[in-house]
XYZ file of C-alpha atoms in Angstrom:
517
model
C -35.406 -10.619 -2.634
C -32.620 -9.066 -0.552
C -31.863 -10.712 2.774
C -31.782 -8.369 5.723
C -32.416 -10.919 8.473
C -30.935 -10.339 11.890
C -28.995 -13.613 11.669
C -27.344 -12.601 8.378
C -26.375 -9.189 9.742
C -24.963 -10.755 12.894
C -22.918 -13.220 10.860
C -21.580 -10.399 8.688
C -20.509 -8.442 11.770
C -18.861 -11.470 13.416
C -16.934 -12.313 10.248
C -15.805 -8.687 9.955
C -14.418 -8.801 13.502
C -12.603 -12.062 12.755
C -11.229 -10.499 9.573
C -10.004 -7.546 11.642
C -8.155 -9.695 14.184
C -6.946 -12.620 12.087
C -3.788 -11.009 10.581
C -2.492 -10.179 14.056
C -2.735 -13.858 14.953
C -1.120 -15.095 11.738
C 1.954 -12.854 11.519
C 4.958 -14.058 13.518
C 6.019 -11.503 16.183
C 9.644 -11.418 14.976
C 8.699 -9.271 11.974
C 8.947 -5.488 11.972
C 7.262 -2.763 9.915
C 7.764 -2.928 6.155
C 10.388 -0.602 4.644
C 7.719 1.601 2.999
C 5.689 1.802 6.207
C 8.538 3.701 7.868
C 8.273 6.450 5.237
C 4.509 6.771 5.609
C 4.761 6.809 9.400
C 7.189 9.733 9.129
C 4.498 11.743 7.307
C 3.024 12.410 10.758
C 5.818 14.890 11.499
C 5.539 16.696 8.158
C 1.812 17.219 7.649
C 1.024 18.738 4.259
C -1.476 18.614 1.399
C 0.734 16.290 -0.580
C 3.927 14.271 -0.747
C 6.360 13.184 -3.418
C 4.963 9.654 -3.405
C 1.236 9.793 -2.649
C -1.665 12.138 -1.813
C -2.087 13.252 1.818
C -4.894 11.133 3.291
C -2.580 8.466 4.700
C -0.731 11.130 6.703
C -3.861 11.719 8.804
C -3.617 8.168 10.105
C 0.152 8.545 10.521
C -0.506 11.569 12.720
C -2.972 9.595 14.841
C -0.451 6.762 15.200
C 2.253 9.236 16.294
C 0.206 9.806 19.457
C 0.052 6.073 20.179
C 2.798 3.601 20.978
C 5.210 2.357 18.314
C 4.039 -1.223 18.718
C 3.472 -3.361 15.639
C -0.181 -3.688 16.674
C -0.887 0.008 16.169
C 1.113 0.179 12.946
C -1.130 -2.559 11.556
C -4.365 -1.396 13.181
C -5.722 0.958 10.517
C -5.038 -1.376 7.555
C -6.831 -4.169 9.427
C -9.700 -1.850 10.385
C -10.234 -0.679 6.812
C -10.013 -4.283 5.675
C -12.956 -5.001 7.971
C -14.794 -1.917 6.646
C -14.225 -3.069 3.058
C -15.494 -6.529 3.954
C -18.612 -4.994 5.517
C -19.325 -2.968 2.366
C -18.990 -6.073 0.223
C -21.115 -8.041 2.679
C -23.878 -5.472 2.335
C -23.650 -5.816 -1.453
C -24.042 -9.590 -1.043
C -27.164 -9.129 1.080
C -28.626 -6.530 -1.300
C -28.148 -9.044 -4.124
C -30.116 -11.650 -2.192
C -27.118 -13.633 -1.012
C -27.335 -15.988 1.932
C -25.153 -17.034 4.840
C -23.176 -19.372 2.603
C -22.486 -16.318 0.447
C -21.095 -14.424 3.441
C -18.786 -17.322 4.267
C -17.603 -17.385 0.661
C -16.924 -13.657 0.840
C -14.962 -14.150 4.062
C -12.876 -16.830 2.358
C -12.230 -14.510 -0.591
C -11.076 -11.698 1.699
C -8.975 -13.978 3.880
C -7.269 -16.270 1.370
C -6.237 -13.813 -1.328
C -3.912 -10.867 -1.766
C -6.236 -8.905 0.523
C -4.768 -10.705 3.544
C -1.406 -8.968 3.085
C -2.745 -5.735 1.600
C -4.923 -5.058 4.641
C -1.972 -5.691 6.957
C 0.439 -3.121 5.530
C 0.359 0.552 6.502
C 0.601 1.680 2.898
C -1.763 3.626 0.610
C -3.132 0.365 -0.800
C -5.541 -0.257 2.068
C -7.133 3.182 1.618
C -7.152 2.769 -2.155
C -9.006 -0.567 -2.100
C -11.458 0.718 0.505
C -12.197 3.851 -1.530
C -12.562 1.910 -4.795
C -15.005 -0.408 -3.042
C -16.875 2.568 -1.591
C -17.112 4.179 -5.047
C -18.484 0.936 -6.487
C -20.847 0.430 -3.567
C -22.363 3.906 -4.015
C -22.871 3.330 -7.739
C -24.452 -0.078 -7.095
C -26.835 1.424 -4.554
C -27.775 4.165 -7.032
C -28.509 1.534 -9.692
C -30.611 -0.404 -7.181
C -32.530 2.555 -5.693
C -32.274 5.379 -8.251
C -31.889 7.780 -5.322
C -29.744 10.843 -6.210
C -28.116 10.929 -2.766
C -26.073 7.881 -3.736
C -24.543 9.884 -6.583
C -23.521 12.552 -4.071
C -21.959 9.885 -1.867
C -20.299 8.545 -5.019
C -18.698 11.949 -5.653
C -17.390 12.161 -2.108
C -16.012 8.628 -2.381
C -14.198 9.562 -5.602
C -12.629 12.565 -3.852
C -11.536 10.398 -0.922
C -10.074 7.867 -3.358
C -8.074 10.521 -5.212
C -6.728 11.784 -1.885
C -5.690 8.190 -1.075
C -3.794 7.194 -4.211
C -3.503 8.629 -7.709
C -4.325 5.288 -9.347
C -7.934 6.001 -8.368
C -7.982 8.075 -11.561
C -7.714 4.799 -13.522
C -10.685 3.399 -11.604
C -12.821 6.501 -12.239
C -11.823 6.586 -15.913
C -12.681 2.906 -16.278
C -16.028 3.411 -14.551
C -16.917 6.381 -16.758
C -16.017 4.466 -19.916
C -17.963 1.436 -18.682
C -21.086 3.532 -18.128
C -20.757 4.899 -21.666
C -20.858 1.432 -23.248
C -23.832 0.188 -21.194
C -27.441 1.221 -20.762
C -26.400 3.519 -17.911
C -24.771 6.040 -20.267
C -27.645 8.455 -19.649
C -26.473 8.777 -16.053
C -23.542 10.913 -17.280
C -26.003 13.592 -18.384
C -27.771 13.857 -15.038
C -27.359 16.968 -12.928
C -26.493 15.027 -9.790
C -23.683 13.210 -11.584
C -22.003 16.528 -12.376
C -22.592 17.762 -8.845
C -20.843 14.552 -7.727
C -17.962 15.327 -10.087
C -17.709 18.809 -8.587
C -17.663 17.321 -5.081
C -14.816 15.002 -6.045
C -12.897 17.877 -7.645
C -13.371 20.068 -4.551
C -12.103 17.370 -2.201
C -9.094 16.706 -4.444
C -8.358 20.401 -5.096
C -5.927 20.953 -2.158
C -3.654 18.215 -3.453
C -3.890 19.557 -7.005
C -2.806 22.949 -5.640
C 0.074 21.308 -3.745
C 1.160 19.398 -6.853
C 1.164 22.602 -8.877
C 3.168 24.490 -6.251
C 5.730 21.664 -6.217
C 5.968 21.270 -10.021
C 3.968 18.027 -10.043
C 6.388 15.645 -8.310
C 3.958 12.790 -9.049
C 5.208 12.966 -12.644
C 8.839 12.732 -11.502
C 7.928 9.882 -9.151
C 6.214 7.910 -11.921
C 9.167 8.486 -14.260
C 11.519 7.177 -11.569
C 9.307 4.115 -11.022
C 9.259 3.431 -14.760
C 13.047 3.581 -14.912
C 13.686 1.448 -11.824
C 10.753 -0.876 -11.066
C 8.053 -0.736 -13.753
C 10.600 -1.294 -16.521
C 10.647 -4.966 -15.513
C 6.840 -5.368 -15.565
C 5.468 -7.120 -18.659
C 1.866 -7.754 -19.656
C 2.304 -11.456 -18.953
C 3.741 -10.731 -15.493
C 0.783 -8.453 -14.775
C -1.739 -11.126 -15.760
C 0.096 -13.804 -13.778
C -0.009 -11.496 -10.755
C -3.804 -11.299 -11.081
C -4.000 -15.077 -10.822
C -1.559 -15.164 -7.902
C -3.394 -12.427 -5.996
C -6.702 -14.267 -6.398
C -5.431 -17.801 -5.867
C -7.011 -19.964 -4.491
C -10.324 -18.086 -4.628
C -10.243 -17.682 -8.412
C -13.647 -19.489 -8.686
C -15.278 -16.742 -6.611
C -13.680 -14.006 -8.728
C -14.713 -15.707 -11.998
C -18.232 -16.324 -10.676
C -18.536 -12.608 -9.995
C -17.255 -11.713 -13.450
C -19.608 -14.260 -15.024
C -22.596 -12.900 -13.068
C -21.921 -9.287 -14.104
C -20.933 -10.029 -17.712
C -23.200 -12.897 -18.801
C -26.260 -13.612 -16.631
C -29.615 -11.940 -17.096
C -29.797 -11.289 -13.332
C -26.571 -9.297 -13.600
C -27.630 -7.196 -16.577
C -27.946 -4.059 -14.460
C -24.309 -4.505 -13.417
C -22.694 -5.020 -16.830
C -20.697 -1.860 -16.201
C -18.726 -3.683 -13.476
C -17.486 -6.268 -15.968
C -16.659 -3.556 -18.508
C -14.912 -1.476 -15.864
C -12.785 -4.447 -14.852
C -11.689 -5.047 -18.446
C -10.997 -1.362 -19.159
C -8.975 -0.737 -15.995
C -6.931 -3.916 -16.538
C -6.100 -2.723 -20.073
C -5.195 0.759 -18.806
C -2.883 -0.678 -16.154
C -1.197 -2.990 -18.657
C -0.632 -0.074 -21.043
C 0.707 1.983 -18.131
C 3.072 -0.839 -17.044
C 1.361 -0.988 -13.666
C 2.313 -3.544 -11.050
C -0.034 -6.456 -10.485
C -1.251 -5.260 -7.112
C -2.413 -1.941 -8.617
C -5.540 -3.826 -9.740
C -6.424 -5.276 -6.327
C -9.230 -2.773 -5.774
C -11.126 -4.241 -8.724
C -11.673 -7.577 -7.020
C -13.692 -6.570 -3.962
C -16.902 -6.045 -5.974
C -16.272 -9.161 -8.055
C -15.778 -11.174 -4.868
C -19.084 -9.797 -3.570
C -20.963 -10.667 -6.770
C -19.269 -14.046 -7.017
C -20.060 -14.898 -3.401
C -23.718 -13.976 -3.807
C -24.025 -15.945 -7.062
C -22.179 -19.039 -5.804
C -23.974 -18.996 -2.444
C -27.380 -19.094 -4.057
C -26.213 -21.836 -6.440
C -24.868 -23.928 -3.543
C -28.042 -23.457 -1.489
C -30.050 -25.154 -4.227
C -27.851 -28.278 -4.045
C -28.110 -31.148 -1.600
C -25.495 -33.120 0.344
C -21.942 -33.241 -0.977
C -22.878 -31.378 -4.135
C -23.577 -28.292 -2.017
C -20.183 -28.184 -0.383
C -17.738 -29.350 -3.044
C -16.720 -25.783 -4.075
C -15.638 -25.081 -0.494
C -13.912 -28.425 -0.191
C -12.028 -27.839 -3.449
C -10.658 -24.552 -2.117
C -9.899 -25.765 1.429
C -6.375 -27.172 0.989
C -5.129 -24.395 -1.337
C -6.530 -21.840 1.121
C -4.512 -23.355 3.973
C -1.350 -23.411 1.854
C -1.633 -19.780 0.773
C -1.383 -18.312 4.293
C 2.442 -18.585 4.650
C 2.775 -16.716 1.343
C 0.308 -13.967 2.206
C 1.775 -13.271 5.666
C 5.022 -14.334 7.361
C 3.632 -16.911 9.781
C 7.005 -18.343 10.911
C 10.281 -16.800 12.014
C 12.436 -15.960 8.941
C 14.701 -19.016 9.058
C 11.754 -21.397 9.582
C 9.873 -19.561 6.825
C 12.722 -20.258 4.394
C 12.829 -23.922 5.399
C 9.086 -24.223 4.794
C 9.435 -22.767 1.304
C 12.337 -25.095 0.506
C 10.463 -28.148 1.819
C 7.371 -27.366 -0.269
C 9.366 -26.360 -3.353
C 7.459 -23.089 -3.504
C 10.728 -21.128 -3.472
C 10.954 -21.881 -7.206
C 7.793 -19.897 -8.019
C 7.620 -16.274 -9.292
C 6.678 -15.164 -5.758
C 10.393 -15.239 -4.927
C 11.564 -13.053 -7.808
C 12.399 -9.573 -6.521
C 12.566 -6.268 -8.357
C 16.197 -7.094 -9.218
C 14.762 -10.002 -11.269
C 16.731 -12.495 -9.137
C 15.338 -15.380 -7.067
C 15.679 -15.088 -3.271
C 14.912 -17.278 -0.220
C 12.070 -15.034 1.004
C 9.415 -13.045 -0.860
C 10.609 -9.456 -1.220
C 7.954 -8.018 1.099
C 8.963 -10.417 3.884
C 12.660 -9.543 3.483
C 11.522 -5.924 3.842
C 10.005 -6.690 7.273
C 13.184 -7.742 9.081
C 16.501 -6.167 10.013
C 15.438 -2.560 10.548
C 15.598 -2.567 14.334
C 18.990 -4.276 14.207
C 20.200 -1.729 11.654
C 19.036 1.150 13.863
C 20.742 -0.447 16.874
C 23.954 -0.753 14.850
C 23.819 2.948 13.945
C 23.026 3.920 17.546
C 25.929 1.865 18.895
C 28.390 3.639 16.605
C 26.866 7.064 17.214
C 27.029 6.770 21.009
C 30.597 5.491 20.794
C 31.606 8.939 19.553
C 32.749 11.574 22.072
C 29.984 13.939 23.159
C 31.684 16.850 21.406
C 31.636 14.917 18.130
C 28.018 13.761 18.556
C 26.820 17.344 18.984
C 28.284 18.298 15.601
C 27.296 15.167 13.654
C 24.485 14.908 11.114
C 22.822 11.515 10.625
C 22.288 11.034 6.888
C 20.762 8.125 4.929
C 20.994 7.282 1.260
C 17.478 5.789 1.142
C 14.105 6.889 2.455
C 13.664 3.470 4.071
C 16.782 3.733 6.241
C 15.906 7.292 7.280
C 12.366 6.194 8.127
C 13.538 3.190 10.141
C 16.039 5.244 12.148
C 13.399 7.887 12.874
C 10.931 5.202 13.956
C 13.353 3.809 16.554
C 15.330 6.979 17.338
C 13.545 7.987 20.543
C 14.264 4.645 22.168
C 17.847 4.713 20.878
C 18.427 8.428 21.656
C 19.437 9.295 18.121
C 19.097 12.637 16.315
C 16.617 12.909 13.460
C 17.856 11.075 10.366
C 17.876 13.060 7.127
C 17.857 12.040 3.488
C 17.494 13.637 0.071
C 15.525 10.634 -1.224
C 11.802 11.024 -1.952
C 9.769 13.290 0.329
C 12.711 13.537 2.717
C 14.311 16.001 0.311
C 11.510 18.507 0.936
C 11.955 18.035 4.682
C 15.676 18.821 4.635
C 16.477 22.062 6.535
C 17.583 25.254 4.813
C 20.626 25.912 7.007
C 23.373 23.579 8.260
C 25.919 23.712 11.078
C 27.599 20.312 11.227
C 31.209 19.238 11.137
C 30.841 15.445 10.988
C 28.472 13.199 9.100
C 27.395 9.653 9.891
C 25.967 8.018 6.781
C 23.954 4.797 6.449
C 24.312 3.272 2.995
C 25.744 0.439 0.961
C 28.785 2.032 -0.605
C 31.339 4.760 -0.077
C 30.669 7.933 -2.115
C 32.565 8.239 -5.386
C 35.970 9.897 -5.284
C 34.677 12.860 -7.300
C 31.697 13.503 -4.972
C 32.116 17.205 -4.226
C 30.373 17.227 -0.850
C 32.228 14.293 0.732
C 35.632 15.607 -0.357
C 35.310 18.409 2.204
C 35.945 16.015 5.122
C 39.445 15.293 6.365
C 38.777 11.600 7.062
C 36.353 8.821 6.242
C 35.860 5.356 7.704
C 33.552 2.349 7.689
C 32.476 1.767 11.291
C 30.186 -1.244 10.975
C 28.255 -3.432 8.542
C 25.059 -5.490 8.754
C 25.417 -9.251 8.528
C 21.879 -10.562 8.202
C 21.560 -12.627 5.003
C 17.746 -12.700 4.805
C 17.481 -8.915 5.257
C 16.930 -7.162 1.931
C 19.471 -4.481 2.891
C 22.049 -7.000 4.103
C 25.550 -5.513 3.989
C 24.406 -1.946 4.625
C 27.137 0.026 6.384
C 27.735 2.845 8.841
C 30.180 5.421 7.462
C 31.709 8.290 9.407
C 33.069 11.439 7.781
C 34.895 13.789 10.174
C 36.286 17.319 10.433
C 34.694 19.134 7.533
C 36.252 22.389 6.336
C 34.477 25.730 6.661
C 33.111 25.649 3.109
C 31.018 22.495 3.564
C 27.887 23.908 5.174
C 27.493 26.637 2.564
C 27.965 24.053 -0.185
C 25.342 21.711 1.308
C 22.878 24.595 1.671
C 23.401 25.484 -1.984
C 23.077 21.878 -3.194
C 19.910 21.203 -1.184
C 18.382 24.497 -2.367
C 19.081 23.495 -5.978
C 17.564 20.039 -5.518
C 14.483 21.453 -3.806
C 14.208 24.101 -6.515
C 13.203 21.427 -9.008
C 10.036 20.913 -6.977
C 9.229 24.433 -5.780
C 7.729 27.357 -7.651
C 9.181 30.754 -6.820
C-alpha cells in the first residue's frame, strides 16, 4: 500500500530543500567555478541548436545565468535545484512503492553521501543528464504501476529532453529498450502510444540532429578526440572501481535496490530496471566510458533500495532497526571532503595527507600521475588569479597597442575563464580555436599584436606566429595546486601586413571541417 500521508510528503519536501542548500554550506568559499563550467557559461553568448561538446539544453540555463550576477551561488544554483528535483522524483518512487519515513531518510543519505553530492554542484551537462534519466525511469515506472498511456507520452518527452541534455542518454534509452525486450514488458514496444512517444522524442531532438548534420557531426570528432586523449586510459577495471567509489559509502542502498528489482517477487514488475542497469554498464565498458557516465543509473536503484531497506528496518526493534544507518555513519562523514572541497586548498591537502587518502585512486589524474588534490578540485582554483595576471599585463601595454591586440587562448578553459572575469577586469573577449570556440571565431581580423595564454611558446615552424617581429614571455603562474600551474602570458608584436589574411584563411579552413557548404 503506497504511503501518501501528509507527514511523509512534508518530510520529502524538507529533505529536498536541505539537499538543495547543503552543497553551498559544504564547499569552501575560496573555490571558483570548474574549468569546464567556464565553457558552458560562455554558451549563453552563442545560443545555437548544438555545440561541439554537448547538445543545446544547458545553454538555456547559461543564458538565464548571464542575466544574473557572476557569483558562485548562481553558477551552482541550477545543478543544486535539479539535484533537489531528482531527489523529489526518487522520493515519489519510494512512496509509490510503499516506503516509509525511514526510507526517505535512507534516500537522502544516498543522494548526499555519494557521487551525487559533487555532480549536482557542477554546472555541467551531468546534472541535466541524471535528472532526465531519472525522469525517463520515473515515467516508465508510473506506466507500469498505472497502465495509463499518458505516462508513455511523458516518457517520450523525457527521452527528448534527455537527448537534448547529453548524447549518452542514447545508451540509457538503448539499455531500457533491450531490457523491456527480455522481460514480460516486451509487448509494450508494440503499443501505439510507445511509438507516439518515440516520435515525440525524435521531434524534440530533431533540431540538434539538424545542427549536427549541418556541422558534419562534430560529436563524432569530439568522441574521437576524447578516445585519443582521455578515454584511452580508461579500463574496464577502472570503470568498475569508479562505480564503487561513486556509491561509497551507500553501496548497501544501491545493492538493496538491485536485489529488489532483480530477485524479489515484490520487484518482479521492475525486472527491467535490473536488466537495464546491466546492459548500460556493459555498453559503457565497451565504449570506454568514464565511470561517472553511469551515475544516472543509480537514482532509481537508490529509490528502490531505500524503499526496500526502510520497510525491512521498520519491522525490526531496538538496535537491530538502526544498525544499517550506524554502519554507514562514519564512512558518510569521511566521504564529504572527497565529494566537495570543504577546506581551503592547502588545508585540504593536509587533511588528505593526514588521513592517508592521498594514496587512493581518487588522486590519479587524466595524466595517470598522482597529485595532492583530486583533479576536479585542482580545476576549481587559480582561474581568477590567472585572469588577473593576464589583465595586469594587458593594461600595462600602451593604449595604442591594446587597441590592436587580440587576446588568444590555447585552451577552451582559459578562454572561458577570461571571458567570465573580463567585464570586471576590462579585458577584450578572449578567443580560441579549441572546441566550440572555433565556431565562434570571427571571419575577419584586423589586429597587429597578439597576447596569448598558454603553457609553451609556439614551435619555430608555426606559420602564423612567424609573422610577428617580436615575441616575449610577460608573466607566469606560480600556484602549485592549480592544475594549470606554470601557464604563461605571451606577447607577439608588430605583425606584418600578410598576417590577417593568413589567419582568416586558416580559420576558414578549420571551420570548413565542420560546416556544410
